[in-house]
Amino acid sequence: MATAAVEAPITGVVPGKATDERVVRRRLGPGPRVPGTLWIGPVLLLGLWFLASATGVLDPRTLSEPWVVVETAQRLIADGRLPEALATSAYRAALGLVIGVVVGLALALVSGLSRAGEALIDGPVQVKRAIPSLALMPLLILWLGIGEPMKVITIALGVLIPIYIHTHNGLRGIDSRYAELAETVGLGRGAFVRHVVLPGATPGFLLGLRFAVLNALLSLVVVEQVNATSGIGHMITLASSYGQTEIIVVGLVVYALLGLVADGIVRFTERKALAWRRTLESH
Amino acid sequence: MATHAGESLTVSAGPAVRVEGLRRSFSEAGGVLNGLDLTIGAGEFVALIGRSGSGKSTLLRALAGLDRSVAGSGVVDVPERVSVVFQDSRLLPWRRVLDNVTLGLTGSDARERGLEALSEVGLEGRDRAWPHELSGGEQQRAALARSLVRDPQLLLADEPFGALDALTRIKMHKLLEKLYAAHNPAILLVTHDVDEAIALADRVIVLVDGVVGSDIRIDLGSKRSPGDPRFASLRAQLLTELGVVEEEVA
């Protein structure tokens, strides 16, 4: 800003003494970000929880004390219940995610690269998109029972849609001038897919993956509360019936960590795979 | 390849380009190319000028085989190895510069040839750069390298310097002259810049209403200066052909 040196007259120029008549307007944007400030809110909330628990304002039956939650987490880790539940849940989510990604990607490629594929695939997927995956659970339970296949397929169905939509979008968004170039340098169909189609659709695919990961987690939470006999969700449901809020909180923290870690992995992959893109972050 | 009614597309030695009775139209109303005849000798540098809509790009796309969805007829005879340089560099943003240059090349020496072509256009050491890291002029140099690495018998260039600033364009003219001298492909340069056409080409063709309006040989030798009176008179002649009255430009 050219007016950065002006300090005193910012709030208004005193009449008669006006040596600098420039009107310095208040900036409309929120201003530059101060590092670390994003933590203030969560830390404050945590402090409030501590205070409320310590003074007895907060009934432990409503929400356990923070130190009890930490002790419980340590105990659950030590006796192996938490690692086991976590492993089961993570496996379910990962399996559903992988199946959903592979199927969604395959459908997007077939539909994006041929008119026949589009005619056959795009319509049904758009219809499926209008039905929330979780709404299909009653039908899936009838077909597959309440075991692992139902859980994994529900997760996969929730993953498939964002992967398909965003990859398909990415494919269709590839500049047709690149197809023209590919023709002039004599690329075959396979080389065209490898050099132009796949790299061109990668940004869309990765965006879809970020939504897919969140969807997988959401589906995981829901399927685990329906007749599950293992996993984080089962642990939480059990704790709920015994009124053990400290275990519920531990479970919620684990879900949060799962989500954060998965999102972090996708974002890291994004940075590596899209190094060719000029972004605001890198310049 | 293009499948136009009554059109034969053959590959032969003789002249680099032979076009006879080429017709192309995008609508019922009227053709863009109306029975155009054109011959370009092997190693000949031809500049193609014309007003907007005169069919310059349509002709170039017909020669490049990029117009299969357009209605038309005629004979188009081009060599086996044809390279195209577009107005935009058309580098794949997700491939490094060297991989862009060697795109579609096969053979174990592809990398070597790519590096050689890059150094020839003055981009040695930039092989690992991403296209967006290059300036506009450098991107167009890389595009030239990509077309030359294929050792073309015919180079089709569609206003390749049109988006560059004046200084960069002068440098690119010098580079194109150097590359032409070294490789000697036949060149068809589509341009709207009369000076560029006179400075670079052996022949300037003016396209008028989809046919060759005039075909002018440029006999100015290799040292061409816009200050040369013959240069000036050619420019005046070409501008008249394009329908620009001299007073307007003066």
Tab-separated table of C-alpha atoms in Angstrom, chain A residues 177-178 180-181 183-185 187 194-196 199-200 275-278 283, chain B residues 61 66 68 84 86 88 90-95 103-104 130 132 146 150:
chain	number	residue	atom	x	y	z
A	177	ARG	CA	-6.546	-28.513	-28.847
A	178	TYR	CA	-4.409	-31.143	-27.130
A	180	GLU	CA	-5.504	-31.983	-32.214
A	181	LEU	CA	-1.836	-31.790	-31.241
A	183	GLU	CA	-3.087	-36.141	-33.999
A	184	THR	CA	-0.421	-33.979	-35.618
A	185	VAL	CA	2.407	-35.748	-33.775
A	187	LEU	CA	-0.029	-40.423	-31.189
A	194	ARG	CA	-1.320	-42.090	-21.346
A	195	HIS	CA	0.105	-38.679	-22.293
A	196	VAL	CA	-3.003	-36.527	-22.543
A	199	PRO	CA	-2.602	-36.540	-16.743
A	200	GLY	CA	-5.281	-34.090	-17.862
A	275	ALA	CA	3.754	-30.244	-9.493
A	276	TRP	CA	3.268	-29.064	-13.075
A	277	ARG	CA	0.450	-26.774	-12.078
A	278	ARG	CA	1.322	-23.206	-11.342
A	283	HIS	CA	4.610	-18.724	-6.642
B	61	ARG	CA	-5.795	-27.477	-41.517
B	66	LEU	CA	-7.153	-31.790	-39.182
B	68	ARG	CA	-12.117	-34.434	-41.319
B	84	VAL	CA	2.523	-28.313	-37.416
B	86	PHE	CA	0.277	-23.523	-33.899
B	88	ASP	CA	-0.204	-21.180	-29.176
B	90	ARG	CA	0.352	-26.181	-27.298
B	91	LEU	CA	2.820	-27.746	-24.906
B	92	LEU	CA	1.213	-30.281	-22.577
B	93	PRO	CA	1.372	-28.486	-19.204
B	94	TRP	CA	1.819	-31.788	-17.336
B	95	ARG	CA	4.863	-32.934	-19.292
B	103	LEU	CA	6.011	-36.615	-27.619
B	104	GLY	CA	5.087	-39.498	-29.896
B	130	TRP	CA	7.697	-27.303	-16.825
B	132	HIS	CA	4.649	-22.756	-17.460
B	146	ARG	CA	8.941	-30.404	-31.177
B	150	ARG	CA	10.460	-35.154	-36.435
